[in-house]
């Protein structure tokens, strides 16, 4: 935790020097190593005090803990950005290691994790000595295995109602054993898992009765998986928008900076309608470093 914080601080220093910038503050989510909100804890390594000490720049970290203490899932936290920075899209889908979605309703926004995504697809692609399934090429060669597809969709998590969230440990511990029970070609495994992702996403979108003009914004690494995006578009039956590469890659980083700004302005940055907490809350620990400039 401490070492990683110093390392992050050093990387930020190099970045600032290279680009000749002096940020007002740093917002660092860190790397989640434990996330068990049902047991009232979540932990992200990357010590904010170390980042602030190395850089001398005010640093906001620990962006989920207050929400968990208030009975929330502590996730997703990106919807505050979806609400304010991407207001034109009713549905915002992030295809990261875990697929999660935010949905804007008349009076609020709801969001939650849907299913495992890239971390399982990458794990399968690694078996073919691919870092990842570029453009969904391996999946496109395969066929959906109905038995595996049904087994994946019968997992209890998919029957739960929001708010709900997934941990990396759950994804890695629950889904690979199901896949490995089926002795089928690797490309069929990948194709079937893509179909599982698309099916779960479409099912959750359908629950909110999408209107003809509603748009689905897709970001995260999975937005580059052309086969997966095709299947989502086919099953979800609404307008899909793939933004510029810089938004696909860095939307979550942008939102983390926004969350940090809200924290420094003493404004709510995690929403109870998303996490199930007893109230909206201001999340984040602040380490001042050497710069005490006020953020306005």
mmCIF file of C-alpha atoms in Angstrom:
data_model
loop_
_atom_site.group_PDB
_atom_site.id
_atom_site.type_symbol
_atom_site.label_atom_id
_atom_site.label_comp_id
_atom_site.label_asym_id
_atom_site.label_seq_id
_atom_site.Cartn_x
_atom_site.Cartn_y
_atom_site.Cartn_z
ATOM 1 C CA UNK A 1 0.000 0.000 0.000
ATOM 2 C CA UNK A 2 2.723 2.478 0.995
ATOM 3 C CA UNK A 3 5.153 1.396 -1.735
ATOM 4 C CA UNK A 4 2.490 1.619 -4.430
ATOM 5 C CA UNK A 5 1.551 5.105 -3.222
ATOM 6 C CA UNK A 6 5.157 6.282 -3.563
ATOM 7 C CA UNK A 7 5.343 4.649 -6.991
ATOM 8 C CA UNK A 8 2.176 6.433 -8.152
ATOM 9 C CA UNK A 9 3.576 9.695 -6.862
ATOM 10 C CA UNK A 10 6.766 9.180 -8.846
ATOM 11 C CA UNK A 11 4.774 8.462 -12.015
ATOM 12 C CA UNK A 12 2.716 11.617 -11.526
ATOM 13 C CA UNK A 13 5.899 13.638 -11.060
ATOM 14 C CA UNK A 14 7.337 12.285 -14.305
ATOM 15 C CA UNK A 15 4.072 13.002 -16.128
ATOM 16 C CA UNK A 16 3.928 16.578 -14.813
ATOM 17 C CA UNK A 17 7.546 17.222 -15.758
ATOM 18 C CA UNK A 18 7.120 15.758 -19.238
ATOM 19 C CA UNK A 19 4.021 17.829 -19.993
ATOM 20 C CA UNK A 20 5.125 20.895 -17.992
ATOM 21 C CA UNK A 21 1.956 21.073 -15.916
ATOM 22 C CA UNK A 22 1.200 21.727 -12.243
ATOM 23 C CA UNK A 23 -2.179 20.227 -11.296
ATOM 24 C CA UNK A 24 -4.352 21.777 -8.610
ATOM 25 C CA UNK A 25 -4.900 18.341 -7.099
ATOM 26 C CA UNK A 26 -4.605 14.605 -7.711
ATOM 27 C CA UNK A 27 -7.524 12.183 -7.461
ATOM 28 C CA UNK A 28 -6.346 8.588 -7.145
ATOM 29 C CA UNK A 29 -8.729 5.664 -7.005
ATOM 30 C CA UNK A 30 -5.958 3.165 -6.287
ATOM 31 C CA UNK A 31 -6.182 -0.543 -7.013
ATOM 32 C CA UNK A 32 -8.998 -2.537 -5.386
ATOM 33 C CA UNK A 33 -7.701 -5.594 -3.557
ATOM 34 C CA UNK A 34 -10.763 -6.307 -1.405
ATOM 35 C CA UNK A 35 -14.380 -5.357 -2.022
ATOM 36 C CA UNK A 36 -16.950 -7.016 0.219
ATOM 37 C CA UNK A 37 -19.631 -4.407 0.994
ATOM 38 C CA UNK A 38 -21.905 -7.093 2.462
ATOM 39 C CA UNK A 39 -19.252 -7.418 5.166
ATOM 40 C CA UNK A 40 -18.861 -3.621 5.357
ATOM 41 C CA UNK A 41 -15.371 -3.278 3.924
ATOM 42 C CA UNK A 42 -13.578 -2.239 0.785
ATOM 43 C CA UNK A 43 -9.860 -1.587 0.291
ATOM 44 C CA UNK A 44 -7.911 0.172 -2.440
ATOM 45 C CA UNK A 45 -4.113 0.239 -2.200
ATOM 46 C CA UNK A 46 -2.046 3.278 -3.197
ATOM 47 C CA UNK A 47 -1.461 5.448 -0.124
ATOM 48 C CA UNK A 48 -2.668 8.999 -0.707
ATOM 49 C CA UNK A 49 -0.310 10.384 1.927
ATOM 50 C CA UNK A 50 2.627 8.926 -0.001
ATOM 51 C CA UNK A 51 1.380 10.419 -3.280
ATOM 52 C CA UNK A 52 1.011 13.838 -1.650
ATOM 53 C CA UNK A 53 4.416 13.567 0.026
ATOM 54 C CA UNK A 54 6.196 12.728 -3.232
ATOM 55 C CA UNK A 55 4.396 15.298 -5.390
ATOM 56 C CA UNK A 56 3.615 18.072 -2.938
ATOM 57 C CA UNK A 57 0.149 18.217 -4.510
ATOM 58 C CA UNK A 58 -3.137 17.809 -2.580
ATOM 59 C CA UNK A 59 -4.332 14.237 -3.112
ATOM 60 C CA UNK A 60 -7.812 12.751 -2.768
ATOM 61 C CA UNK A 61 -7.997 8.983 -2.243
ATOM 62 C CA UNK A 62 -10.190 6.323 -0.600
ATOM 63 C CA UNK A 63 -13.208 7.198 -2.720
ATOM 64 C CA UNK A 64 -15.567 4.404 -1.631
ATOM 65 C CA UNK A 65 -15.171 3.855 2.118
ATOM 66 C CA UNK A 66 -17.688 6.403 3.413
ATOM 67 C CA UNK A 67 -20.445 5.004 1.214
ATOM 68 C CA UNK A 68 -19.739 1.465 2.433
ATOM 69 C CA UNK A 69 -19.815 2.722 6.038
ATOM 70 C CA UNK A 70 -23.253 4.168 5.280
ATOM 71 C CA UNK A 71 -24.521 0.761 4.167
ATOM 72 C CA UNK A 72 -23.866 1.214 0.445
ATOM 73 C CA UNK A 73 -22.175 -1.017 -2.076
ATOM 74 C CA UNK A 74 -19.406 1.539 -2.599
ATOM 75 C CA UNK A 75 -19.880 0.864 -6.306
ATOM 76 C CA UNK A 76 -20.317 1.939 -8.955
ATOM 77 C CA UNK A 77 -19.100 5.479 -8.249
ATOM 78 C CA UNK A 78 -18.725 6.593 -11.869
ATOM 79 C CA UNK A 79 -22.471 7.439 -12.275
ATOM 80 C CA UNK A 80 -21.996 10.862 -10.672
ATOM 81 C CA UNK A 81 -19.907 11.644 -13.757
ATOM 82 C CA UNK A 82 -22.438 10.011 -16.079
ATOM 83 C CA UNK A 83 -25.090 12.277 -14.594
ATOM 84 C CA UNK A 84 -23.179 15.534 -14.982
ATOM 85 C CA UNK A 85 -20.585 15.012 -17.730
ATOM 86 C CA UNK A 86 -22.463 12.640 -20.078
ATOM 87 C CA UNK A 87 -26.007 13.881 -19.566
ATOM 88 C CA UNK A 88 -27.023 13.312 -23.205
ATOM 89 C CA UNK A 89 -26.963 9.530 -22.799
ATOM 90 C CA UNK A 90 -29.699 7.755 -20.864
ATOM 91 C CA UNK A 91 -27.635 4.545 -20.687
ATOM 92 C CA UNK A 92 -23.888 4.546 -20.008
ATOM 93 C CA UNK A 93 -22.153 1.173 -20.231
ATOM 94 C CA UNK A 94 -18.598 0.523 -19.111
ATOM 95 C CA UNK A 95 -17.041 -2.637 -20.544
ATOM 96 C CA UNK A 96 -14.078 -3.031 -18.242
ATOM 97 C CA UNK A 97 -12.944 -6.053 -16.285
ATOM 98 C CA UNK A 98 -16.516 -6.004 -15.018
ATOM 99 C CA UNK A 99 -19.415 -4.644 -17.088
ATOM 100 C CA UNK A 100 -21.460 -2.008 -15.294
ATOM 101 C CA UNK A 101 -24.229 0.320 -16.363
ATOM 102 C CA UNK A 102 -25.869 3.550 -15.278
ATOM 103 C CA UNK A 103 -29.433 4.468 -16.212
ATOM 104 C CA UNK A 104 -30.972 7.928 -15.893
ATOM 105 C CA UNK A 105 -34.588 7.929 -14.779
ATOM 106 C CA UNK A 106 -36.915 10.891 -14.282
ATOM 107 C CA UNK A 107 -35.865 11.667 -10.723
ATOM 108 C CA UNK A 108 -32.586 9.848 -10.203
ATOM 109 C CA UNK A 109 -29.859 7.680 -11.637
ATOM 110 C CA UNK A 110 -29.364 4.000 -10.889
ATOM 111 C CA UNK A 111 -26.234 2.002 -11.603
ATOM 112 C CA UNK A 112 -24.766 -1.375 -10.799
ATOM 113 C CA UNK A 113 -22.450 -4.137 -11.954
ATOM 114 C CA UNK A 114 -23.944 -6.486 -14.527
ATOM 115 C CA UNK A 115 -21.422 -9.283 -15.089
ATOM 116 C CA UNK A 116 -17.791 -10.215 -15.530
ATOM 117 C CA UNK A 117 -16.371 -8.991 -18.829
ATOM 118 C CA UNK A 118 -12.834 -8.293 -20.032
ATOM 119 C CA UNK A 119 -11.045 -10.074 -17.221
ATOM 120 C CA UNK A 120 -12.682 -13.339 -18.276
ATOM 121 C CA UNK A 121 -12.318 -12.671 -22.018
ATOM 122 C CA UNK A 122 -8.636 -11.822 -21.506
ATOM 123 C CA UNK A 123 -8.111 -14.909 -19.376
ATOM 124 C CA UNK A 124 -9.510 -17.063 -22.170
ATOM 125 C CA UNK A 125 -7.513 -15.244 -24.862
ATOM 126 C CA UNK A 126 -4.328 -15.817 -22.842
ATOM 127 C CA UNK A 127 -4.814 -19.546 -23.409
ATOM 128 C CA UNK A 128 -4.259 -18.879 -27.115
ATOM 129 C CA UNK A 129 -1.196 -16.778 -26.228
ATOM 130 C CA UNK A 130 -3.101 -13.594 -27.036
ATOM 131 C CA UNK A 131 -2.947 -10.708 -24.581
ATOM 132 C CA UNK A 132 -6.575 -10.045 -25.405
ATOM 133 C CA UNK A 133 -9.052 -10.964 -28.146
ATOM 134 C CA UNK A 134 -8.320 -8.103 -30.566
ATOM 135 C CA UNK A 135 -11.536 -6.924 -32.230
ATOM 136 C CA UNK A 136 -13.226 -10.108 -30.981
ATOM 137 C CA UNK A 137 -11.486 -12.123 -33.711
ATOM 138 C CA UNK A 138 -11.339 -15.350 -31.684
ATOM 139 C CA UNK A 139 -14.968 -15.021 -30.593
ATOM 140 C CA UNK A 140 -16.046 -14.470 -34.181
ATOM 141 C CA UNK A 141 -14.536 -17.848 -35.122
ATOM 142 C CA UNK A 142 -16.574 -19.657 -32.490
ATOM 143 C CA UNK A 143 -20.131 -20.777 -31.925
ATOM 144 C CA UNK A 144 -22.363 -20.329 -28.906
ATOM 145 C CA UNK A 145 -22.560 -23.433 -26.716
ATOM 146 C CA UNK A 146 -26.121 -23.463 -25.411
ATOM 147 C CA UNK A 147 -25.350 -25.528 -22.310
ATOM 148 C CA UNK A 148 -22.506 -23.239 -21.195
ATOM 149 C CA UNK A 149 -24.589 -20.163 -22.003
ATOM 150 C CA UNK A 150 -27.434 -21.427 -19.818
ATOM 151 C CA UNK A 151 -25.071 -22.391 -16.987
ATOM 152 C CA UNK A 152 -23.531 -18.910 -16.901
ATOM 153 C CA UNK A 153 -26.905 -17.178 -16.844
ATOM 154 C CA UNK A 154 -28.174 -19.322 -13.983
ATOM 155 C CA UNK A 155 -25.653 -17.913 -11.484
ATOM 156 C CA UNK A 156 -27.511 -16.445 -8.497
ATOM 157 C CA UNK A 157 -26.016 -12.959 -8.872
ATOM 158 C CA UNK A 158 -27.954 -12.419 -12.088
ATOM 159 C CA UNK A 159 -31.223 -12.973 -10.221
ATOM 160 C CA UNK A 160 -30.471 -10.263 -7.643
ATOM 161 C CA UNK A 161 -31.981 -6.813 -7.972
ATOM 162 C CA UNK A 162 -29.897 -3.609 -7.737
ATOM 163 C CA UNK A 163 -28.100 -2.110 -5.959
ATOM 164 C CA UNK A 164 -25.436 -4.756 -6.378
ATOM 165 C CA UNK A 165 -21.741 -4.934 -7.165
ATOM 166 C CA UNK A 166 -19.119 -7.531 -8.006
ATOM 167 C CA UNK A 167 -15.570 -8.034 -6.800
ATOM 168 C CA UNK A 168 -12.694 -9.262 -8.929
ATOM 169 C CA UNK A 169 -12.364 -12.205 -6.544
ATOM 170 C CA UNK A 170 -15.980 -13.209 -7.185
ATOM 171 C CA UNK A 171 -15.591 -12.974 -10.950
ATOM 172 C CA UNK A 172 -12.357 -14.983 -11.009
ATOM 173 C CA UNK A 173 -13.567 -17.499 -8.449
ATOM 174 C CA UNK A 174 -17.062 -18.129 -9.822
ATOM 175 C CA UNK A 175 -17.048 -17.927 -13.614
ATOM 176 C CA UNK A 176 -13.888 -19.773 -14.804
ATOM 177 C CA UNK A 177 -14.860 -23.022 -13.008
ATOM 178 C CA UNK A 178 -18.202 -22.975 -14.838
ATOM 179 C CA UNK A 179 -16.522 -22.449 -18.208
ATOM 180 C CA UNK A 180 -13.882 -25.108 -17.571
ATOM 181 C CA UNK A 181 -16.537 -27.776 -16.980
ATOM 182 C CA UNK A 182 -17.332 -27.685 -20.683
ATOM 183 C CA UNK A 183 -14.716 -29.377 -22.867
ATOM 184 C CA UNK A 184 -15.345 -27.313 -25.966
ATOM 185 C CA UNK A 185 -13.004 -25.414 -28.325
ATOM 186 C CA UNK A 186 -11.523 -22.231 -26.909
ATOM 187 C CA UNK A 187 -13.122 -20.028 -29.556
ATOM 188 C CA UNK A 188 -16.524 -21.467 -28.589
ATOM 189 C CA UNK A 189 -15.859 -20.606 -24.942
ATOM 190 C CA UNK A 190 -15.004 -17.011 -25.876
ATOM 191 C CA UNK A 191 -17.946 -16.702 -28.267
ATOM 192 C CA UNK A 192 -20.321 -18.050 -25.626
ATOM 193 C CA UNK A 193 -19.024 -15.714 -22.944
ATOM 194 C CA UNK A 194 -19.450 -12.744 -25.297
ATOM 195 C CA UNK A 195 -23.031 -13.841 -25.876
ATOM 196 C CA UNK A 196 -23.527 -14.108 -22.114
ATOM 197 C CA UNK A 197 -22.251 -10.535 -21.622
ATOM 198 C CA UNK A 198 -24.440 -9.158 -24.427
ATOM 199 C CA UNK A 199 -27.499 -11.065 -23.183
ATOM 200 C CA UNK A 200 -27.130 -9.801 -19.606
ATOM 201 C CA UNK A 201 -26.618 -6.220 -20.781
ATOM 202 C CA UNK A 202 -29.641 -6.360 -23.102
ATOM 203 C CA UNK A 203 -31.807 -7.895 -20.393
ATOM 204 C CA UNK A 204 -30.917 -5.141 -17.940
ATOM 205 C CA UNK A 205 -31.508 -2.396 -20.504
ATOM 206 C CA UNK A 206 -34.892 -3.867 -21.411
ATOM 207 C CA UNK A 207 -35.917 -3.679 -17.747
ATOM 208 C CA UNK A 208 -35.897 0.131 -18.030
ATOM 209 C CA UNK A 209 -38.119 0.247 -21.140
ATOM 210 C CA UNK A 210 -35.787 2.129 -23.497
ATOM 211 C CA UNK A 211 -37.420 4.733 -25.734
ATOM 212 C CA UNK A 212 -36.725 5.041 -29.502
ATOM 213 C CA UNK A 213 -34.385 8.024 -29.078
ATOM 214 C CA UNK A 214 -32.461 6.663 -26.091
ATOM 215 C CA UNK A 215 -28.746 6.169 -26.654
ATOM 216 C CA UNK A 216 -26.274 3.741 -25.113
ATOM 217 C CA UNK A 217 -22.758 5.124 -24.602
ATOM 218 C CA UNK A 218 -20.158 2.339 -24.490
ATOM 219 C CA UNK A 219 -16.701 2.965 -23.032
ATOM 220 C CA UNK A 220 -13.950 0.856 -21.475
ATOM 221 C CA UNK A 221 -11.632 -1.563 -23.246
ATOM 222 C CA UNK A 222 -14.522 -3.750 -24.384
ATOM 223 C CA UNK A 223 -15.694 -0.933 -26.675
ATOM 224 C CA UNK A 224 -12.809 -1.957 -28.978
ATOM 225 C CA UNK A 225 -14.155 -5.520 -29.152
ATOM 226 C CA UNK A 226 -16.080 -5.216 -32.423
ATOM 227 C CA UNK A 227 -17.729 -8.630 -32.113
ATOM 228 C CA UNK A 228 -18.981 -7.938 -28.584
ATOM 229 C CA UNK A 229 -20.306 -4.505 -29.547
ATOM 230 C CA UNK A 230 -22.120 -6.055 -32.517
ATOM 231 C CA UNK A 231 -23.824 -8.585 -30.264
ATOM 232 C CA UNK A 232 -24.823 -5.904 -27.730
ATOM 233 C CA UNK A 233 -26.209 -3.727 -30.541
ATOM 234 C CA UNK A 234 -28.171 -6.663 -31.959
ATOM 235 C CA UNK A 235 -29.673 -7.762 -28.649
ATOM 236 C CA UNK A 236 -30.205 -4.392 -26.967
ATOM 237 C CA UNK A 237 -32.150 -2.843 -29.882
ATOM 238 C CA UNK A 238 -31.286 0.795 -29.199
ATOM 239 C CA UNK A 239 -28.876 3.357 -30.577
ATOM 240 C CA UNK A 240 -25.292 2.525 -29.609
ATOM 241 C CA UNK A 241 -22.666 5.260 -29.560
ATOM 242 C CA UNK A 242 -18.937 4.503 -29.503
ATOM 243 C CA UNK A 243 -17.105 7.743 -28.667
ATOM 244 C CA UNK A 244 -13.600 8.872 -29.571
ATOM 245 C CA UNK A 245 -10.748 6.657 -28.404
ATOM 246 C CA UNK A 246 -9.680 9.158 -25.730
ATOM 247 C CA UNK A 247 -13.118 8.894 -24.076
ATOM 248 C CA UNK A 248 -13.174 5.100 -24.367
ATOM 249 C CA UNK A 249 -9.785 4.830 -22.677
ATOM 250 C CA UNK A 250 -9.953 7.608 -20.112
ATOM 251 C CA UNK A 251 -13.616 8.183 -19.203
ATOM 252 C CA UNK A 252 -13.173 6.593 -15.783
ATOM 253 C CA UNK A 253 -10.016 8.609 -15.114
ATOM 254 C CA UNK A 254 -11.919 11.768 -16.061
ATOM 255 C CA UNK A 255 -14.731 10.876 -13.662
ATOM 256 C CA UNK A 256 -12.291 10.107 -10.824
ATOM 257 C CA UNK A 257 -10.874 13.630 -11.249
ATOM 258 C CA UNK A 258 -14.444 14.979 -11.153
ATOM 259 C CA UNK A 259 -15.148 13.003 -7.963
ATOM 260 C CA UNK A 260 -11.980 14.476 -6.444
ATOM 261 C CA UNK A 261 -13.114 17.987 -7.388
ATOM 262 C CA UNK A 262 -16.519 17.452 -5.766
ATOM 263 C CA UNK A 263 -14.758 16.209 -2.622
ATOM 264 C CA UNK A 264 -12.627 19.339 -2.395
ATOM 265 C CA UNK A 265 -15.731 21.473 -2.962
ATOM 266 C CA UNK A 266 -17.510 19.580 -0.140
ATOM 267 C CA UNK A 267 -20.238 18.323 -2.492
ATOM 268 C CA UNK A 268 -21.807 14.858 -2.645
ATOM 269 C CA UNK A 269 -19.886 12.580 -4.990
ATOM 270 C CA UNK A 270 -21.492 9.170 -4.371
ATOM 271 C CA UNK A 271 -25.241 8.661 -4.803
ATOM 272 C CA UNK A 272 -27.497 6.553 -2.591
ATOM 273 C CA UNK A 273 -29.769 5.749 -5.564
ATOM 274 C CA UNK A 274 -26.795 3.934 -7.075
ATOM 275 C CA UNK A 275 -25.216 2.221 -4.081
ATOM 276 C CA UNK A 276 -28.130 1.668 -1.707
ATOM 277 C CA UNK A 277 -26.556 3.694 1.109
ATOM 278 C CA UNK A 278 -28.780 5.486 3.613
ATOM 279 C CA UNK A 279 -27.779 8.864 2.162
ATOM 280 C CA UNK A 280 -25.744 10.591 -0.525
ATOM 281 C CA UNK A 281 -22.231 11.232 0.739
ATOM 282 C CA UNK A 282 -18.946 13.067 0.298
ATOM 283 C CA UNK A 283 -16.246 10.434 -0.160
ATOM 284 C CA UNK A 284 -12.476 10.752 -0.129
ATOM 285 C CA UNK A 285 -9.586 11.323 2.257
ATOM 286 C CA UNK A 286 -7.552 14.461 1.517
ATOM 287 C CA UNK A 287 -3.784 14.754 2.003
ATOM 288 C CA UNK A 288 -2.560 18.292 1.447
ATOM 289 C CA UNK A 289 1.076 17.709 0.533
ATOM 290 C CA UNK A 290 2.815 21.109 0.392
ATOM 291 C CA UNK A 291 0.328 23.012 -1.787
ATOM 292 C CA UNK A 292 -2.574 24.519 0.187
ATOM 293 C CA UNK A 293 -4.185 26.375 -2.722
ATOM 294 C CA UNK A 294 -7.978 26.479 -2.454
ATOM 295 C CA UNK A 295 -9.939 24.696 -5.190
ATOM 296 C CA UNK A 296 -12.856 26.785 -6.463
#
